[in-house]
C-alpha positions in Angstrom: 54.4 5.5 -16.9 52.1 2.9 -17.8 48.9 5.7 -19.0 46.6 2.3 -19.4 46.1 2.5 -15.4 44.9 6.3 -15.1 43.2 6.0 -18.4 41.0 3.5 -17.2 39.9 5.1 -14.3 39.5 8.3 -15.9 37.0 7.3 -18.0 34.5 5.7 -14.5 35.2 9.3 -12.7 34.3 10.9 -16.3 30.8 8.7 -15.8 30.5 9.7 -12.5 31.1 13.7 -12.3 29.3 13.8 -16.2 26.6 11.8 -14.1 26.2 14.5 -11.2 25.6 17.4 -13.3 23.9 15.8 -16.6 20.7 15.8 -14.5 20.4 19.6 -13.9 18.8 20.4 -17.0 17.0 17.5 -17.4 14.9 18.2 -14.1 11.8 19.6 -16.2 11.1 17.1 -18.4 11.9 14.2 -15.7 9.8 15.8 -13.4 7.0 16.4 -15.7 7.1 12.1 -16.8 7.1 11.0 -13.2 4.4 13.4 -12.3 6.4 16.1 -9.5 7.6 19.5 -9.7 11.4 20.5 -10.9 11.8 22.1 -7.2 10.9 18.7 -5.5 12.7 17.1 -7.8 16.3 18.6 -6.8 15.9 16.5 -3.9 17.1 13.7 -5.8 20.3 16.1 -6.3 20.4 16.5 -3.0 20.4 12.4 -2.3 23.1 11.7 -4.5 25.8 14.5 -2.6 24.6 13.1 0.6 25.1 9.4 0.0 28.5 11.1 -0.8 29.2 12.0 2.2 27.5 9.5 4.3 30.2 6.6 2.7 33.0 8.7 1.4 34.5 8.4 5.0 34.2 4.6 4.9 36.1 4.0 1.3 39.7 3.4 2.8 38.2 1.0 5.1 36.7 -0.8 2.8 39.6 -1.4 0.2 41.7 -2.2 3.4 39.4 -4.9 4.3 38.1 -6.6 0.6 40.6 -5.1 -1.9 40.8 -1.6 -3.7 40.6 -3.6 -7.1 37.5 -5.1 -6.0 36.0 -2.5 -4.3 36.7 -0.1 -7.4 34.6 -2.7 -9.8 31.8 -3.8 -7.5 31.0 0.5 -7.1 31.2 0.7 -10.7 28.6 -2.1 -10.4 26.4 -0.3 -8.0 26.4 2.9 -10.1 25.0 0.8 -13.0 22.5 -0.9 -11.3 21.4 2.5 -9.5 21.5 4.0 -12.7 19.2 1.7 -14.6 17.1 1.6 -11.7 16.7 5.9 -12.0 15.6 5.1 -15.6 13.1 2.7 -14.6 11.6 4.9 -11.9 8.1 6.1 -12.3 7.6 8.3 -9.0 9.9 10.9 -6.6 10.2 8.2 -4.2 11.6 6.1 -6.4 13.9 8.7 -7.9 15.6 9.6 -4.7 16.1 6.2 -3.8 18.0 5.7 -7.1 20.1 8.6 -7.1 20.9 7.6 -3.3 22.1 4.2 -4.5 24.6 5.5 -7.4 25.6 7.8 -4.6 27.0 4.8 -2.8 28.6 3.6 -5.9 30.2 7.3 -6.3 31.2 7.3 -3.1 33.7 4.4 -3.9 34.1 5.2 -7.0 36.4 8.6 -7.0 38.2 7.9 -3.5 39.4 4.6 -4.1 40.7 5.3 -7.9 42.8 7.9 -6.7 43.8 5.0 -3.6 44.6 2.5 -6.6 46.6 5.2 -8.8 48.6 6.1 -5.9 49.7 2.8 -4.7 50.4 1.6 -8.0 52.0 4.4 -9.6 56.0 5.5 -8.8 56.3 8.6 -6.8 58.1 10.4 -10.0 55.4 9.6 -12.0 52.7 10.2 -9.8 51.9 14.3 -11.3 51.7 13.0 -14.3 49.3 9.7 -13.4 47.1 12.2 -10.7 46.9 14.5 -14.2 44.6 11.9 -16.0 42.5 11.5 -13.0 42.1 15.5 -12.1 40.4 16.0 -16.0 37.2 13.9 -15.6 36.3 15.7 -12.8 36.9 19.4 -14.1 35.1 18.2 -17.6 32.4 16.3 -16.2 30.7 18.9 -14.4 31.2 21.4 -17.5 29.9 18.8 -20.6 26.7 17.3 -18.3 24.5 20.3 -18.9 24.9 20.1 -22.6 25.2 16.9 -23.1 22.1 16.8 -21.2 20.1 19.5 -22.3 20.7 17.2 -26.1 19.9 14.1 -24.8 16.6 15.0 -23.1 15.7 17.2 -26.3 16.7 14.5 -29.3 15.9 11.2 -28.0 14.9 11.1 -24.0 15.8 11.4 -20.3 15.7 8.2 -19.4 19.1 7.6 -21.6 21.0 10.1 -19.6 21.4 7.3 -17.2 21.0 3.8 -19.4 24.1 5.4 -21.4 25.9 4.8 -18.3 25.5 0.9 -18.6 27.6 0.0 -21.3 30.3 2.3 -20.1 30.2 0.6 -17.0 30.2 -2.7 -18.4 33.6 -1.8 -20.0 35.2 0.2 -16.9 34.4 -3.6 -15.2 35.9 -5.6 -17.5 38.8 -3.1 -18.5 39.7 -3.0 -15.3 39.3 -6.9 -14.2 41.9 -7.0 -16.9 44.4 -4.1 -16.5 44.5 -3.0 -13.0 46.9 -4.0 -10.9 46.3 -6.5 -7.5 46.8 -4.2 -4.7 48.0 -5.8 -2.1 45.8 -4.5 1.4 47.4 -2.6 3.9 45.6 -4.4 6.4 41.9 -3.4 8.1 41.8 -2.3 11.4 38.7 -2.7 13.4 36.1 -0.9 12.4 35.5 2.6 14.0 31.3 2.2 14.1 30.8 5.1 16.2 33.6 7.3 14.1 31.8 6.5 10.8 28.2 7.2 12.7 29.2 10.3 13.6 30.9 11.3 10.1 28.1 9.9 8.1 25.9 12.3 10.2 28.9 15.4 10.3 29.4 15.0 6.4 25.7 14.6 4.9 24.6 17.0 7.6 26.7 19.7 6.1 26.4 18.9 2.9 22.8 18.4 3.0 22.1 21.4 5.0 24.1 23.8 2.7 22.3 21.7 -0.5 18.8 23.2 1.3 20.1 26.5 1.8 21.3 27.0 -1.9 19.1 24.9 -3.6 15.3 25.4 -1.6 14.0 22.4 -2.7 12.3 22.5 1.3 12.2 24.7 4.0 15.4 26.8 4.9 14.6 25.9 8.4 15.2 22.3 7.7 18.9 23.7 5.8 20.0 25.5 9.1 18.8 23.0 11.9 20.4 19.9 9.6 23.3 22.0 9.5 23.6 23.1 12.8 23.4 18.8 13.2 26.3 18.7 11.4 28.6 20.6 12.2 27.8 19.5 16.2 28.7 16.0 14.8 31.8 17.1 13.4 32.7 18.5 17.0 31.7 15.3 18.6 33.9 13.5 16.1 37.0 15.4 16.4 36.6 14.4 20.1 36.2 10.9 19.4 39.2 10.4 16.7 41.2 12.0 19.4 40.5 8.9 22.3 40.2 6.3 19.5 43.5 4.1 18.5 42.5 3.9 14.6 39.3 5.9 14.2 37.8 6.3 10.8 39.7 9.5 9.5 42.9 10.0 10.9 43.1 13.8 11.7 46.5 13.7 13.4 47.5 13.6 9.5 46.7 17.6 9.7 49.8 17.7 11.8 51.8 17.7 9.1 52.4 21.3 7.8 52.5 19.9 3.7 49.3 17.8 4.5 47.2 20.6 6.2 48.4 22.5 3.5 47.5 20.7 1.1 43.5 19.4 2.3 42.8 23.6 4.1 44.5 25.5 1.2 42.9 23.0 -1.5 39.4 23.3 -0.1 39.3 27.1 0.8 40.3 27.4 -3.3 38.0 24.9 -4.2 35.0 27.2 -2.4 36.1 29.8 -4.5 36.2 27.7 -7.9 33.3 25.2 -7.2 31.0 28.0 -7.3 31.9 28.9 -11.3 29.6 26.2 -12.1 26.6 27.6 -10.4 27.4 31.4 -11.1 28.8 31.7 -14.9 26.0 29.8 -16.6 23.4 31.2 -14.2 24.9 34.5 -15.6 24.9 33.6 -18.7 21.0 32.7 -18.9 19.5 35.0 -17.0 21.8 38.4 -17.6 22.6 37.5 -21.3 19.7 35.5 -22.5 21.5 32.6 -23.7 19.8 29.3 -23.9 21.1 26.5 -21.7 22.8 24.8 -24.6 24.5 27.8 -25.5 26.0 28.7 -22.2 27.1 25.3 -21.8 28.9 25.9 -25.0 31.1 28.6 -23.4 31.7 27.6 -20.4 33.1 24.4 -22.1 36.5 26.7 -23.1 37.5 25.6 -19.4 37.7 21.9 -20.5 40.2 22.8 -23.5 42.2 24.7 -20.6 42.1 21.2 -18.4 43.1 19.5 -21.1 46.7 21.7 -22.4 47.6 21.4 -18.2 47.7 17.6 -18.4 50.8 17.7 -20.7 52.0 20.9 -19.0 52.0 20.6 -15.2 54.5 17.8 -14.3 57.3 20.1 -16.3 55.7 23.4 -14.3 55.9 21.3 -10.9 59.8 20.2 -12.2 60.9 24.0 -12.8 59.3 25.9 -10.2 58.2 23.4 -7.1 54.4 23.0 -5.3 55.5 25.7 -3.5 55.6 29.2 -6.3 52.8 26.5 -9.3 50.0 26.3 -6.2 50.8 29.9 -4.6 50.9 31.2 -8.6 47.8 29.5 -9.2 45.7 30.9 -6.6 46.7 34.0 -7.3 46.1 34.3 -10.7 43.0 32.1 -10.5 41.5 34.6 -8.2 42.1 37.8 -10.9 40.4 35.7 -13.8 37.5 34.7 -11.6 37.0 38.5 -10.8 37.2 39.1 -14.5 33.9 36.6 -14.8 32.2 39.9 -13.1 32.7 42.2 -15.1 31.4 40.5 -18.6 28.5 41.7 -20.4 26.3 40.6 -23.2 28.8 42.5 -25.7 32.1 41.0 -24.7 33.1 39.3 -27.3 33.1 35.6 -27.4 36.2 35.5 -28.1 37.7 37.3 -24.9 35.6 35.5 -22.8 36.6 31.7 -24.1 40.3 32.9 -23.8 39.2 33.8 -20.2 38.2 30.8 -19.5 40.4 28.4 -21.5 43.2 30.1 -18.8 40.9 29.3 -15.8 40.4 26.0 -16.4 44.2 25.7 -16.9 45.2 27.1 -14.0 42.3 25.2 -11.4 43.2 22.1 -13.3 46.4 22.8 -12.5 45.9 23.6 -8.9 43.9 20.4 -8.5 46.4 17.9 -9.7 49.3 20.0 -7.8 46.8 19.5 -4.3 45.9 16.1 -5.2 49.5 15.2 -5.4 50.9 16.8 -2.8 48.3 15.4 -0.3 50.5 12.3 -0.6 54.1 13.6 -0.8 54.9 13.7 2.8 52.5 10.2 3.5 53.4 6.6 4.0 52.2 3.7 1.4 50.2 2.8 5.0 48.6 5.7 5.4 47.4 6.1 2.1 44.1 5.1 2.6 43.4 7.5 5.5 44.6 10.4 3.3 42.6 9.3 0.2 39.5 9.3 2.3 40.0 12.7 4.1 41.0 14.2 0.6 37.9 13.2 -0.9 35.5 14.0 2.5 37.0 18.0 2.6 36.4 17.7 -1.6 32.8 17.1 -1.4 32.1 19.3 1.8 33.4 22.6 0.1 31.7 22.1 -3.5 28.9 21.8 -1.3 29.7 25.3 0.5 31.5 27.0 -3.0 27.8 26.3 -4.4 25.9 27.6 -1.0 28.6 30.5 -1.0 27.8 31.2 -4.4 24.1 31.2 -3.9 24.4 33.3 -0.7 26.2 35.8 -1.9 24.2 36.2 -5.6 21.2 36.9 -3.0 22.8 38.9 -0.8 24.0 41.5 -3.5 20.5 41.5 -4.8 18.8 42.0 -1.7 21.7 45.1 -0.8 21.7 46.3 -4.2 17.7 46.5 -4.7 17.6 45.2 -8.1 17.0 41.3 -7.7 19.5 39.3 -9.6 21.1 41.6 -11.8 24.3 42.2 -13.2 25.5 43.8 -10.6 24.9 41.3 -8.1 26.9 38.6 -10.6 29.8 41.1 -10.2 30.0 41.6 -6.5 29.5 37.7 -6.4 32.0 37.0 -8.6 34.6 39.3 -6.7 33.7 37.4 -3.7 34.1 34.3 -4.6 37.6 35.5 -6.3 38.9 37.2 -2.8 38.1 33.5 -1.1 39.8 32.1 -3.8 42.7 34.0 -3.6 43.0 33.2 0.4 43.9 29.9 -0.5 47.4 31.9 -1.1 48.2 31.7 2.2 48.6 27.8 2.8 51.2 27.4 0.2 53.2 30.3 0.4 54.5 29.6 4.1 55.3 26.2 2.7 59.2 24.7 2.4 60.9 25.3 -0.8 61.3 21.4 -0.7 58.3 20.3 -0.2 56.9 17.7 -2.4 60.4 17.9 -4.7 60.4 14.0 -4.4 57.4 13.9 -6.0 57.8 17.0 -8.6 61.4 16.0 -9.1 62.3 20.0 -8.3 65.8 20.6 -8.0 66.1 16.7 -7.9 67.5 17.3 -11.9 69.7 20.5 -10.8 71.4 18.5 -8.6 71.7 15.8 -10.3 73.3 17.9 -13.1 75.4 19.3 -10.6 76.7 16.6 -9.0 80.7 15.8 -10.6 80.9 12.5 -12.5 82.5 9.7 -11.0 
């Protein structure tokens, strides 16, 4: 496998999800330099998921129509600019404007790599290539408070997002150089009214559920936006069904390996996405660990993402999608509940070995889904599946965090104590029972499925077979 290909694109997702998170601690002192409040401020938060999901949906359009080559470099391009343009700004409007515009550049960003590695990558090779591509996006999220919370303290804010222009610069001209020329699959028409009403279905949800968790206005605004939403998600389904090539194929979900891997992946991924939001919130408040320090723990899960990328195409070859993803959940869901019942003397120690395994076994999980979403998929349909993939991605972090949220005030509210530790526990179980639902979608699977891609029982029979 040529590792120059996913190694190149790792490092613009790594910008990317490092980007989406880096910001959270540095919300005080931005706020304080552009003269606004930290609350208001998480509107800018808010911006960047929903430019998300407004062009997420319009990504495998796009690299039908100009190129996935080109299309990957010229988002790289609009990240840069809209980061540079979030260092320069002096006011909330201008902020949110900025963060909007890298959200466009994200948007292209993540889909269409995964578009490129997939098209240019052989079948066999494919665990091993999605591997590459699954880490950035498990040790973004986990180094950007940290590396955040140092940046703003040492030097200043404003170089959490200039730092992104060199790297930029170099994931342009790397990739000019090394990427393949993807031939297009050819564009269809353009489904206007399919991507009006996804635009509005995706960033509706997203936005509303960003509200809920994360009050930055009224929780009015959260539940009416939402309610907007999820009615456009209705209206849509109708459309795709009396459109020849609307802008998300959902007939794709007819596929038992498909559904099983975009539902099962995403009700796991509610689960897991809220870890973020939870553990270092526990952390802070029920430990009294400072920001850098609780970034500093939760890190273990990176090391854990890291061992899986030499592990899981050998896992995937012995035991099959089937008994790794249906394992994975399983397990996942016990050391999530075991996130509950920490307490500020558990030793270091236990808890870093907790979650070194945690982060092994979601990154795991995530290169297993993202791989098996194309397994049973033609090269032609690619596109369509890449841009699903990464629409039901970014709708359920948004609920995992909302979820998360929810259920942290809910246990305070029913417990009577506010956010204590007991309200981090019955969270934590929660989240770990809809975690562990995620079971459910893999193990009514084939025992073949995805083999041509894992290689299962491919070798045994090949071993078997009597020489000629």
């Amino acid at each position: 496998m040529n590792r120059t290909i996913p190694l190149i694109l790792a490092v613009a997702l790594f910008m990317e999800n490092m980007d989406s998170t880096v910001i959270a601690t540095s919300l005080p002192a931005i706020a304080a330099d552009i003269g606004t409040s930290p609350i208001a401020l998480k509107l800018a938060l808010t911006a960047y998921l929903v430019s998300l999901a407004i062009f997420i949906p319009i990504s495998a359009w796009m690299a039908d129509r100009f190129g996935a080559k080109r299309v990957f470099r010229g988002a790289i391009l609009v990240f840069m600019v809209g980061s540079v343009l979030c260092a320069l700004s002096d006011s909330l409007l201008q902020f949110v404007g900025s963060r909007f515009l890298q959200g466009v550049g994200g948007s292209m960003m993540t889909p269409i790599a995964r578009l490129v590695l997939v098209r240019a990558t052989e079948r066999s090779q494919l665990v091993s290539a999605l591997a590459w591509l699954t880490i950035p996006g498990l040790i973004g999220p986990l180094a950007g408070p940290p590396v955040g919370g140092f940046i703003t303290t040492y030097f200043s804010w404003h170089w959490i997002f200039l730092i992104n222009v060199p790297i930029g610069f170099a994931g342009i001209v790397l990739s000019g150089i090394f990427l393949p020329h993807i031939p297009s699959e050819g564009a269809n028409k353009l489904d206007v009214k399919g991507l009006f009403l996804s635009g509005i279905a995706a960033s509706g949800i997203v936005f509303g559920l960003s509200v809920i968790s994360l009050p930055a206005l009224p929780p009015i605004v959260g539940i009416l936006t939402l309610a907007l939403g999820v009615t456009s998600a209705a209206l849509y389904v109708r459309h795709a069904k009396r459109t020849q090539y609307p802008l998300l194929e959902l007939k794709l979900l007819r596929r038992q390996v498909f559904r099983a891997a975009i539902v099962g992946g995403n009700v796991y991924r509610i689960g897991a996405g809220a870890i973020p939001f939870l553990l270092p919130l526990m952390l802070q408040l029920g430990f009294g660990m400072t920001p850098f320090q609780s970034g500093m723990i939760t890190f273990a899960s990176a090391g854990g993402a890291l061992a899986m990328k030499f592990i899981a195409p050998q896992l995937l070859r012995w035991f099959g999608f089937r008994t790794v993803l249906a394992s994975a959940s399983v397990v996942s869901a016990f050391l999530i509940a075991l996130n509950g019942f920490f307490t500020p003397e558990t030793p270091y120690t236990v808890m870093i070995g907790i979650l070194f395994c945690a982060g092994f076994l979601r990154s795991l999980f995530f290169t297993s889904t993202n791989a098996l979403v194309f397994s049973d998929i033609d090269t032609k349909e690619t596109g369509q599946a890449t841009a699903m993939a990464a629409v039901a991605q970014q709708t359920s972090v948004a609920i995992g965090v909302a979820v998360g949220g929810g259920a942290l005030e809910m246990f305070g509210l029913l417990t009577g104590q506010g956010i204590s530790m007991i309200a981090f526990t019955y969270s934590f179980l929660t989240i770990a029972a809809i975690t562990g639902l995620s079971v459910f979608w893999f193990l009514f699977l084939p025992s073949d499925a995805g083999n041509t891609i894992s290689g299962h029982r491919l070798a045994d029979r090949a071993e078997e077979a009597p020489a000629e």
